[in-house]
mmCIF file of C-alpha atoms in Angstrom:
data_model
loop_
_atom_site.group_PDB
_atom_site.id
_atom_site.type_symbol
_atom_site.label_atom_id
_atom_site.label_comp_id
_atom_site.label_asym_id
_atom_site.label_seq_id
_atom_site.Cartn_x
_atom_site.Cartn_y
_atom_site.Cartn_z
ATOM 1 C CA UNK T 1 -10.368 11.257 2.896
ATOM 2 C CA UNK T 2 -12.359 11.367 6.019
ATOM 3 C CA UNK T 3 -15.724 12.682 7.269
ATOM 4 C CA UNK T 4 -16.477 14.118 10.732
ATOM 5 C CA UNK T 5 -18.948 13.395 13.414
ATOM 6 C CA UNK T 6 -19.965 14.690 16.845
ATOM 7 C CA UNK T 7 -17.363 14.727 19.535
ATOM 8 C CA UNK T 8 -18.389 14.476 23.231
ATOM 9 C CA UNK T 9 -17.221 16.763 25.824
ATOM 10 C CA UNK T 10 -16.452 14.144 28.558
ATOM 11 C CA UNK T 11 -12.949 13.091 29.339
ATOM 12 C CA UNK T 12 -12.429 9.301 28.313
ATOM 13 C CA UNK T 13 -11.749 6.910 31.072
ATOM 14 C CA UNK T 14 -9.455 3.872 30.764
ATOM 15 C CA UNK T 15 -12.070 1.770 29.084
ATOM 16 C CA UNK T 16 -12.987 4.479 26.482
ATOM 17 C CA UNK T 17 -9.255 5.192 25.931
ATOM 18 C CA UNK T 18 -8.572 1.493 25.199
ATOM 19 C CA UNK T 19 -11.493 1.299 22.832
ATOM 20 C CA UNK T 20 -10.401 4.359 21.020
ATOM 21 C CA UNK T 21 -6.902 2.715 20.686
ATOM 22 C CA UNK T 22 -8.489 -0.390 19.231
ATOM 23 C CA UNK T 23 -10.412 1.627 16.675
ATOM 24 C CA UNK T 24 -7.320 3.324 15.513
ATOM 25 C CA UNK T 25 -5.581 0.077 15.014
ATOM 26 C CA UNK T 26 -8.422 -1.633 13.135
ATOM 27 C CA UNK T 27 -6.527 -1.487 9.767
ATOM 28 C CA UNK T 28 -5.425 -3.962 7.170
ATOM 29 C CA UNK T 29 -2.292 -5.578 8.435
ATOM 30 C CA UNK T 30 -1.011 -6.258 4.914
ATOM 31 C CA UNK T 31 -1.653 -9.920 4.970
ATOM 32 C CA UNK T 32 -3.931 -12.227 3.144
ATOM 33 C CA UNK T 33 -4.862 -15.957 3.370
ATOM 34 C CA UNK T 34 -4.694 -18.298 0.356
ATOM 35 C CA UNK T 35 -7.943 -20.289 0.079
ATOM 36 C CA UNK T 36 -6.334 -22.519 -2.622
ATOM 37 C CA UNK T 37 -3.592 -23.645 -0.293
ATOM 38 C CA UNK T 38 -3.538 -26.994 1.483
ATOM 39 C CA UNK T 39 -2.928 -25.500 4.891
ATOM 40 C CA UNK T 40 -6.119 -24.689 6.918
ATOM 41 C CA UNK T 41 -7.040 -21.034 7.201
ATOM 42 C CA UNK T 42 -6.328 -20.723 11.025
ATOM 43 C CA UNK T 43 -2.893 -22.209 10.555
ATOM 44 C CA UNK T 44 -2.056 -19.675 7.733
ATOM 45 C CA UNK T 45 -3.263 -16.736 9.832
ATOM 46 C CA UNK T 46 -1.403 -17.950 12.927
ATOM 47 C CA UNK T 47 1.805 -18.273 10.790
ATOM 48 C CA UNK T 48 1.388 -14.753 9.232
ATOM 49 C CA UNK T 49 0.811 -13.044 12.610
ATOM 50 C CA UNK T 50 3.723 -15.002 14.211
ATOM 51 C CA UNK T 51 5.930 -13.707 11.320
ATOM 52 C CA UNK T 52 4.861 -10.048 11.783
ATOM 53 C CA UNK T 53 5.686 -10.337 15.489
ATOM 54 C CA UNK T 54 9.065 -12.059 14.932
ATOM 55 C CA UNK T 55 10.045 -9.507 12.247
ATOM 56 C CA UNK T 56 9.169 -6.614 14.607
ATOM 57 C CA UNK T 57 6.459 -5.312 12.413
ATOM 58 C CA UNK T 58 4.090 -5.743 15.286
ATOM 59 C CA UNK T 59 5.869 -4.483 18.366
ATOM 60 C CA UNK T 60 5.220 -5.286 21.984
ATOM 61 C CA UNK T 61 2.054 -3.513 23.170
ATOM 62 C CA UNK T 62 0.637 -3.012 19.734
ATOM 63 C CA UNK T 63 -3.160 -3.428 19.551
ATOM 64 C CA UNK T 64 -4.508 -5.979 17.004
ATOM 65 C CA UNK T 65 -7.673 -5.522 15.164
ATOM 66 C CA UNK T 66 -10.716 -7.131 16.834
ATOM 67 C CA UNK T 67 -11.553 -10.669 15.642
ATOM 68 C CA UNK T 68 -14.650 -9.330 13.878
ATOM 69 C CA UNK T 69 -12.773 -6.488 12.092
ATOM 70 C CA UNK T 70 -10.001 -8.812 10.965
ATOM 71 C CA UNK T 71 -12.326 -11.479 9.787
ATOM 72 C CA UNK T 72 -14.148 -8.782 7.742
ATOM 73 C CA UNK T 73 -10.745 -7.559 6.222
ATOM 74 C CA UNK T 74 -9.679 -11.105 5.328
ATOM 75 C CA UNK T 75 -13.156 -12.290 4.257
ATOM 76 C CA UNK T 76 -13.015 -15.338 6.462
ATOM 77 C CA UNK T 77 -15.331 -16.405 9.381
ATOM 78 C CA UNK T 78 -14.642 -14.886 12.729
ATOM 79 C CA UNK T 79 -13.837 -18.460 14.177
ATOM 80 C CA UNK T 80 -10.723 -18.540 12.000
ATOM 81 C CA UNK T 81 -9.383 -15.428 13.590
ATOM 82 C CA UNK T 82 -10.406 -16.482 17.105
ATOM 83 C CA UNK T 83 -8.668 -19.707 16.771
ATOM 84 C CA UNK T 84 -5.442 -18.142 15.390
ATOM 85 C CA UNK T 85 -5.591 -15.530 18.281
ATOM 86 C CA UNK T 86 -6.051 -18.202 20.917
ATOM 87 C CA UNK T 87 -3.168 -20.149 19.719
ATOM 88 C CA UNK T 88 -0.803 -17.099 19.933
ATOM 89 C CA UNK T 89 -2.307 -16.262 23.339
ATOM 90 C CA UNK T 90 -1.425 -19.725 24.496
ATOM 91 C CA UNK T 91 2.168 -19.348 23.180
ATOM 92 C CA UNK T 92 2.480 -16.046 25.114
ATOM 93 C CA UNK T 93 2.821 -13.959 21.947
ATOM 94 C CA UNK T 94 -0.411 -12.183 22.402
ATOM 95 C CA UNK T 95 -2.086 -10.907 25.673
ATOM 96 C CA UNK T 96 -5.695 -10.056 26.368
ATOM 97 C CA UNK T 97 -8.179 -9.693 29.083
ATOM 98 C CA UNK T 98 -11.923 -10.231 29.423
ATOM 99 C CA UNK T 99 -13.722 -7.579 27.385
ATOM 100 C CA UNK T 100 -10.397 -5.882 26.433
ATOM 101 C CA UNK T 101 -8.339 -5.668 23.342
ATOM 102 C CA UNK T 102 -5.826 -8.176 22.122
ATOM 103 C CA UNK T 103 -2.222 -6.797 22.142
ATOM 104 C CA UNK T 104 1.150 -8.189 21.218
ATOM 105 C CA UNK T 105 2.636 -9.287 24.529
ATOM 106 C CA UNK T 106 5.202 -6.912 26.337
ATOM 107 C CA UNK T 107 7.004 -9.979 27.675
ATOM 108 C CA UNK T 108 7.627 -11.976 24.490
ATOM 109 C CA UNK T 109 9.453 -15.369 24.871
ATOM 110 C CA UNK T 110 12.953 -14.901 23.572
ATOM 111 C CA UNK T 111 12.736 -18.480 22.031
ATOM 112 C CA UNK T 112 10.266 -17.183 19.418
ATOM 113 C CA UNK T 113 13.013 -14.884 17.914
ATOM 114 C CA UNK T 114 11.611 -11.764 19.507
ATOM 115 C CA UNK T 115 13.921 -9.429 21.469
ATOM 116 C CA UNK T 116 12.876 -9.573 25.130
ATOM 117 C CA UNK T 117 11.815 -6.211 26.607
ATOM 118 C CA UNK T 118 14.079 -7.092 29.531
ATOM 119 C CA UNK T 119 17.174 -6.747 27.286
ATOM 120 C CA UNK T 120 18.501 -3.178 26.927
ATOM 121 C CA UNK T 121 17.599 -1.600 23.562
ATOM 122 C CA UNK T 122 20.365 -0.932 21.260
ATOM 123 C CA UNK T 123 21.961 2.646 21.625
ATOM 124 C CA UNK T 124 20.558 4.972 18.878
ATOM 125 C CA UNK T 125 23.023 6.756 16.663
ATOM 126 C CA UNK T 126 24.066 10.214 17.843
ATOM 127 C CA UNK T 127 22.057 12.951 16.236
ATOM 128 C CA UNK T 128 23.902 15.585 14.231
ATOM 129 C CA UNK T 129 24.434 18.991 15.698
ATOM 130 C CA UNK T 130 21.252 20.984 15.410
ATOM 131 C CA UNK T 131 18.921 18.048 14.738
ATOM 132 C CA UNK T 132 16.675 18.780 17.638
ATOM 133 C CA UNK T 133 15.724 22.003 16.094
ATOM 134 C CA UNK T 134 14.646 20.276 12.818
ATOM 135 C CA UNK T 135 12.155 17.756 14.191
ATOM 136 C CA UNK T 136 8.971 19.745 13.362
ATOM 137 C CA UNK T 137 8.597 21.141 9.915
ATOM 138 C CA UNK T 138 6.313 24.289 10.347
ATOM 139 C CA UNK T 139 6.264 25.087 6.634
ATOM 140 C CA UNK T 140 2.614 25.809 5.796
ATOM 141 C CA UNK T 141 2.559 23.384 2.948
ATOM 142 C CA UNK T 142 4.338 20.495 4.753
ATOM 143 C CA UNK T 143 2.655 17.093 4.935
ATOM 144 C CA UNK T 144 3.591 14.676 7.722
ATOM 145 C CA UNK T 145 4.466 11.675 5.568
ATOM 146 C CA UNK T 146 5.657 9.859 8.510
ATOM 147 C CA UNK T 147 2.037 9.241 9.715
ATOM 148 C CA UNK T 148 1.190 7.355 6.571
ATOM 149 C CA UNK T 149 -0.107 3.758 7.452
ATOM 150 C CA UNK T 150 2.056 1.948 4.963
ATOM 151 C CA UNK T 151 0.401 -1.350 5.505
ATOM 152 C CA UNK T 152 -2.915 -0.004 4.608
ATOM 153 C CA UNK T 153 -1.441 1.841 1.681
ATOM 154 C CA UNK T 154 0.244 -1.240 0.459
ATOM 155 C CA UNK T 155 -2.930 -3.249 0.800
ATOM 156 C CA UNK T 156 -4.832 -0.714 -1.138
ATOM 157 C CA UNK T 157 -2.358 -0.953 -3.977
ATOM 158 C CA UNK T 158 -2.606 -4.712 -4.121
ATOM 159 C CA UNK T 159 -6.407 -4.520 -4.100
ATOM 160 C CA UNK T 160 -6.385 -1.976 -6.939
ATOM 161 C CA UNK T 161 -4.032 -4.103 -9.119
ATOM 162 C CA UNK T 162 -5.996 -7.159 -8.336
ATOM 163 C CA UNK T 163 -9.454 -5.718 -9.292
ATOM 164 C CA UNK T 164 -8.373 -3.378 -12.176
ATOM 165 C CA UNK T 165 -9.431 -4.611 -15.647
ATOM 166 C CA UNK T 166 -7.110 -4.789 -18.553
ATOM 167 C CA UNK T 167 -8.835 -1.680 -20.029
ATOM 168 C CA UNK T 168 -8.154 0.326 -16.817
ATOM 169 C CA UNK T 169 -4.456 -0.706 -16.771
ATOM 170 C CA UNK T 170 -3.912 -0.172 -20.521
ATOM 171 C CA UNK T 171 -5.356 3.184 -21.225
ATOM 172 C CA UNK T 172 -6.731 5.983 -19.167
ATOM 173 C CA UNK T 173 -9.734 8.281 -19.665
ATOM 174 C CA UNK T 174 -8.282 11.764 -20.127
ATOM 175 C CA UNK T 175 -10.470 12.840 -17.130
ATOM 176 C CA UNK T 176 -9.237 10.047 -14.912
ATOM 177 C CA UNK T 177 -10.448 6.475 -14.098
ATOM 178 C CA UNK T 178 -14.196 6.469 -13.910
ATOM 179 C CA UNK T 179 -13.989 4.295 -10.689
ATOM 180 C CA UNK T 180 -11.763 6.914 -8.970
ATOM 181 C CA UNK T 181 -14.035 9.746 -10.079
ATOM 182 C CA UNK T 182 -17.122 8.053 -8.804
ATOM 183 C CA UNK T 183 -15.415 7.309 -5.373
ATOM 184 C CA UNK T 184 -14.396 10.916 -5.106
ATOM 185 C CA UNK T 185 -17.629 12.357 -6.056
ATOM 186 C CA UNK T 186 -19.465 10.288 -3.309
ATOM 187 C CA UNK T 187 -16.672 11.111 -0.736
ATOM 188 C CA UNK T 188 -16.643 14.820 -1.586
ATOM 189 C CA UNK T 189 -20.406 14.979 -1.232
ATOM 190 C CA UNK T 190 -20.381 13.278 2.250
ATOM 191 C CA UNK T 191 -17.322 14.999 3.725
ATOM 192 C CA UNK T 192 -17.287 18.495 2.069
ATOM 193 C CA UNK T 193 -20.725 19.036 0.706
ATOM 194 C CA UNK T 194 -19.585 19.267 -2.921
ATOM 195 C CA UNK T 195 -22.533 18.952 -5.309
ATOM 196 C CA UNK T 196 -21.124 16.946 -8.335
ATOM 197 C CA UNK T 197 -21.148 13.721 -10.366
ATOM 198 C CA UNK T 198 -18.311 11.720 -11.692
ATOM 199 C CA UNK T 199 -18.830 13.071 -15.100
ATOM 200 C CA UNK T 200 -18.171 16.483 -13.763
ATOM 201 C CA UNK T 201 -14.839 15.593 -12.143
ATOM 202 C CA UNK T 202 -11.413 15.862 -13.745
ATOM 203 C CA UNK T 203 -8.428 14.201 -12.118
ATOM 204 C CA UNK T 204 -5.315 16.219 -12.162
ATOM 205 C CA UNK T 205 -1.760 15.852 -10.500
ATOM 206 C CA UNK T 206 -2.689 18.546 -8.086
ATOM 207 C CA UNK T 207 -4.118 22.020 -7.634
ATOM 208 C CA UNK T 208 -1.350 23.611 -9.418
ATOM 209 C CA UNK T 209 -1.914 21.405 -12.492
ATOM 210 C CA UNK T 210 -5.556 22.196 -12.444
ATOM 211 C CA UNK T 211 -4.689 25.952 -12.527
ATOM 212 C CA UNK T 212 -2.585 25.429 -15.516
ATOM 213 C CA UNK T 213 -5.544 23.771 -17.228
ATOM 214 C CA UNK T 214 -7.942 26.637 -16.241
ATOM 215 C CA UNK T 215 -5.650 29.337 -17.295
ATOM 216 C CA UNK T 216 -6.621 29.393 -20.992
ATOM 217 C CA UNK T 217 -10.327 29.630 -20.002
ATOM 218 C CA UNK T 218 -9.618 32.510 -17.736
ATOM 219 C CA UNK T 219 -7.581 34.362 -20.254
ATOM 220 C CA UNK T 220 -10.545 34.103 -22.724
ATOM 221 C CA UNK T 221 -12.627 35.777 -20.163
ATOM 222 C CA UNK T 222 -10.264 38.733 -19.640
ATOM 223 C CA UNK T 223 -7.416 37.308 -17.802
ATOM 224 C CA UNK T 224 -7.750 39.275 -14.599
ATOM 225 C CA UNK T 225 -8.025 37.156 -11.504
ATOM 226 C CA UNK T 226 -8.511 38.218 -7.894
ATOM 227 C CA UNK T 227 -6.204 36.577 -5.311
ATOM 228 C CA UNK T 228 -5.963 36.660 -1.550
ATOM 229 C CA UNK T 229 -3.310 39.032 0.075
ATOM 230 C CA UNK T 230 -1.494 37.340 1.537
ATOM 231 C CA UNK T 231 -1.806 34.217 -0.443
ATOM 232 C CA UNK T 232 -0.016 30.985 -1.674
ATOM 233 C CA UNK T 233 2.949 32.066 -3.707
ATOM 234 C CA UNK T 234 3.221 28.959 -5.836
ATOM 235 C CA UNK T 235 -0.336 29.445 -7.214
ATOM 236 C CA UNK T 236 0.260 33.114 -7.803
ATOM 237 C CA UNK T 237 3.412 32.208 -9.716
ATOM 238 C CA UNK T 238 1.485 29.655 -11.854
ATOM 239 C CA UNK T 239 -1.111 32.134 -12.838
ATOM 240 C CA UNK T 240 1.469 34.834 -13.671
ATOM 241 C CA UNK T 241 3.485 32.269 -15.652
ATOM 242 C CA UNK T 242 0.221 31.541 -17.724
ATOM 243 C CA UNK T 243 -0.048 35.149 -18.681
ATOM 244 C CA UNK T 244 -2.860 36.090 -16.287
ATOM 245 C CA UNK T 245 -3.064 39.463 -14.389
ATOM 246 C CA UNK T 246 -3.458 39.118 -10.580
ATOM 247 C CA UNK T 247 -5.432 41.572 -8.532
ATOM 248 C CA UNK T 248 -4.533 41.253 -4.780
ATOM 249 C CA UNK T 249 -7.416 41.592 -2.391
ATOM 250 C CA UNK T 250 -6.801 42.051 1.429
ATOM 251 C CA UNK T 251 -7.608 39.363 3.898
ATOM 252 C CA UNK T 252 -8.240 39.895 7.473
ATOM 253 C CA UNK T 253 -9.342 37.714 10.520
ATOM 254 C CA UNK T 254 -12.688 37.009 8.762
ATOM 255 C CA UNK T 255 -11.144 36.024 5.470
ATOM 256 C CA UNK T 256 -11.361 37.811 2.164
ATOM 257 C CA UNK T 257 -12.495 41.460 2.198
ATOM 258 C CA UNK T 258 -15.679 41.348 -0.022
ATOM 259 C CA UNK T 259 -15.996 45.090 -0.129
ATOM 260 C CA UNK T 260 -12.580 45.375 -1.659
ATOM 261 C CA UNK T 261 -13.316 42.518 -4.085
ATOM 262 C CA UNK T 262 -16.607 44.247 -5.182
ATOM 263 C CA UNK T 263 -14.450 47.082 -6.387
ATOM 264 C CA UNK T 264 -12.150 44.930 -8.607
ATOM 265 C CA UNK T 265 -12.662 44.328 -12.244
ATOM 266 C CA UNK T 266 -11.920 40.615 -12.579
ATOM 267 C CA UNK T 267 -13.221 37.402 -14.175
ATOM 268 C CA UNK T 268 -12.536 35.109 -11.282
ATOM 269 C CA UNK T 269 -11.279 34.859 -7.665
ATOM 270 C CA UNK T 270 -9.016 32.252 -6.381
ATOM 271 C CA UNK T 271 -9.824 31.775 -2.629
ATOM 272 C CA UNK T 272 -9.073 29.351 0.297
ATOM 273 C CA UNK T 273 -12.474 29.803 2.237
ATOM 274 C CA UNK T 274 -12.206 26.733 4.496
ATOM 275 C CA UNK T 275 -8.627 27.457 5.895
ATOM 276 C CA UNK T 276 -7.058 30.680 4.477
ATOM 277 C CA UNK T 277 -3.530 30.058 3.220
ATOM 278 C CA UNK T 278 -1.388 31.184 5.128
ATOM 279 C CA UNK T 279 -3.369 33.009 7.940
ATOM 280 C CA UNK T 280 -5.454 29.845 8.623
ATOM 281 C CA UNK T 281 -8.718 31.681 9.219
ATOM 282 C CA UNK T 282 -12.091 30.488 7.675
ATOM 283 C CA UNK T 283 -14.209 32.776 5.649
ATOM 284 C CA UNK T 284 -16.884 34.230 7.892
ATOM 285 C CA UNK T 285 -20.381 32.973 7.084
ATOM 286 C CA UNK T 286 -21.668 36.416 6.234
ATOM 287 C CA UNK T 287 -18.809 36.980 3.813
ATOM 288 C CA UNK T 288 -19.537 33.600 2.235
ATOM 289 C CA UNK T 289 -23.091 34.518 1.471
ATOM 290 C CA UNK T 290 -21.821 38.008 0.017
ATOM 291 C CA UNK T 291 -19.163 36.287 -2.000
ATOM 292 C CA UNK T 292 -21.624 33.969 -3.676
ATOM 293 C CA UNK T 293 -23.987 36.815 -4.341
ATOM 294 C CA UNK T 294 -21.206 38.886 -6.006
ATOM 295 C CA UNK T 295 -20.154 35.861 -8.154
ATOM 296 C CA UNK T 296 -23.710 35.388 -9.381
ATOM 297 C CA UNK T 297 -24.407 39.109 -9.911
ATOM 298 C CA UNK T 298 -21.212 39.557 -11.877
ATOM 299 C CA UNK T 299 -21.199 36.289 -13.754
ATOM 300 C CA UNK T 300 -17.594 35.570 -12.418
ATOM 301 C CA UNK T 301 -16.086 32.269 -11.366
ATOM 302 C CA UNK T 302 -14.923 31.364 -7.831
ATOM 303 C CA UNK T 303 -11.873 28.973 -7.771
ATOM 304 C CA UNK T 304 -12.134 27.224 -4.380
ATOM 305 C CA UNK T 305 -8.808 25.914 -3.297
ATOM 306 C CA UNK T 306 -9.982 23.236 -0.624
ATOM 307 C CA UNK T 307 -6.359 22.078 -0.028
ATOM 308 C CA UNK T 308 -7.024 20.881 3.439
ATOM 309 C CA UNK T 309 -10.689 21.342 4.087
ATOM 310 C CA UNK T 310 -11.107 17.829 5.582
ATOM 311 C CA UNK T 311 -8.625 18.404 8.368
ATOM 312 C CA UNK T 312 -9.733 19.871 11.669
ATOM 313 C CA UNK T 313 -7.537 22.118 13.679
ATOM 314 C CA UNK T 314 -8.943 24.407 16.417
ATOM 315 C CA UNK T 315 -12.500 24.844 15.335
ATOM 316 C CA UNK T 316 -15.354 22.938 13.747
ATOM 317 C CA UNK T 317 -14.890 22.451 9.983
ATOM 318 C CA UNK T 318 -16.803 24.454 7.425
ATOM 319 C CA UNK T 319 -18.547 22.981 4.405
ATOM 320 C CA UNK T 320 -17.170 23.754 0.922
ATOM 321 C CA UNK T 321 -18.269 26.918 -0.784
ATOM 322 C CA UNK T 322 -19.221 24.711 -3.890
ATOM 323 C CA UNK T 323 -22.189 23.374 -1.989
ATOM 324 C CA UNK T 324 -23.645 26.931 -1.841
ATOM 325 C CA UNK T 325 -23.122 27.715 -5.425
ATOM 326 C CA UNK T 326 -22.200 24.777 -7.619
ATOM 327 C CA UNK T 327 -23.150 26.981 -10.705
ATOM 328 C CA UNK T 328 -20.411 29.469 -9.994
ATOM 329 C CA UNK T 329 -17.745 27.598 -8.049
ATOM 330 C CA UNK T 330 -14.942 25.550 -9.543
ATOM 331 C CA UNK T 331 -13.824 23.240 -6.717
ATOM 332 C CA UNK T 332 -10.070 22.466 -6.550
ATOM 333 C CA UNK T 333 -9.293 19.673 -4.144
ATOM 334 C CA UNK T 334 -6.291 17.468 -3.221
ATOM 335 C CA UNK T 335 -5.717 14.171 -1.396
ATOM 336 C CA UNK T 336 -2.025 14.985 -0.646
ATOM 337 C CA UNK T 337 -2.924 16.206 2.885
ATOM 338 C CA UNK T 338 -5.173 13.330 3.977
#
């Protein structure tokens, strides 16, 4: 998950662009030093970085984390990183300039087992007929898995396994790991304005699973649920499969039609206020206020599907509806997009 901050209007120059590239690369490289080993820490780090370059996991031109950032990630002194970088700079494996970032050299010595950029790259296999038309998946629920930073993901897995207690690995709280719920409560408060505590959070396998769990509660309150029209077919099918009656409510360029909703006899409304699925529009501020007032007056529940509320497209992001009415909104979120 990620938060947002102010973005300047000025066009970045070469220095700003290079600094931005460095920030993007300040990630865990998936390496760790062994303090119990006989080899000094600078020697270990030099060997680990050298191996990443030789194996091609760090490609020519790749930007390495700053010495301060990598030292923090490895929990070593900055001098350890500076010494390892200096050795690789002298060997020609890394390149730098005063005040600039450290990169993998674009002119790697062939003797170090790295393919020289001067050599022609291998010819890629021919694409099957029609492949050019399939490079971009425009399905509204698609997630670009290829953008996942696998090194950071693997490092997070290692850290979780290393730090988890036997109780956490042996049996799970039905609502989810307390540590995970606490982290999500804090993150959702910062990034989405959700007003909650770890005790109020329940971990599910997705929004669809959450709807399955809520269905019996909705059935006990009458079983009639308002849904956006158009809306997400999978969630509609889930509610219908649970025996609930759906009441379609029109949606336009400002989001859900609150006047039409006010005429409906329902116990709850399933909505996507931050980024309507599939139209992509946010619920207008005036309609947000009216929707909350309607829910409080009728005593109905608002099921807020915030499936990609943390992502920014062509406009400034809007905060969650839950922050306006935590007493009437059931917040449904997912980490599958971020």
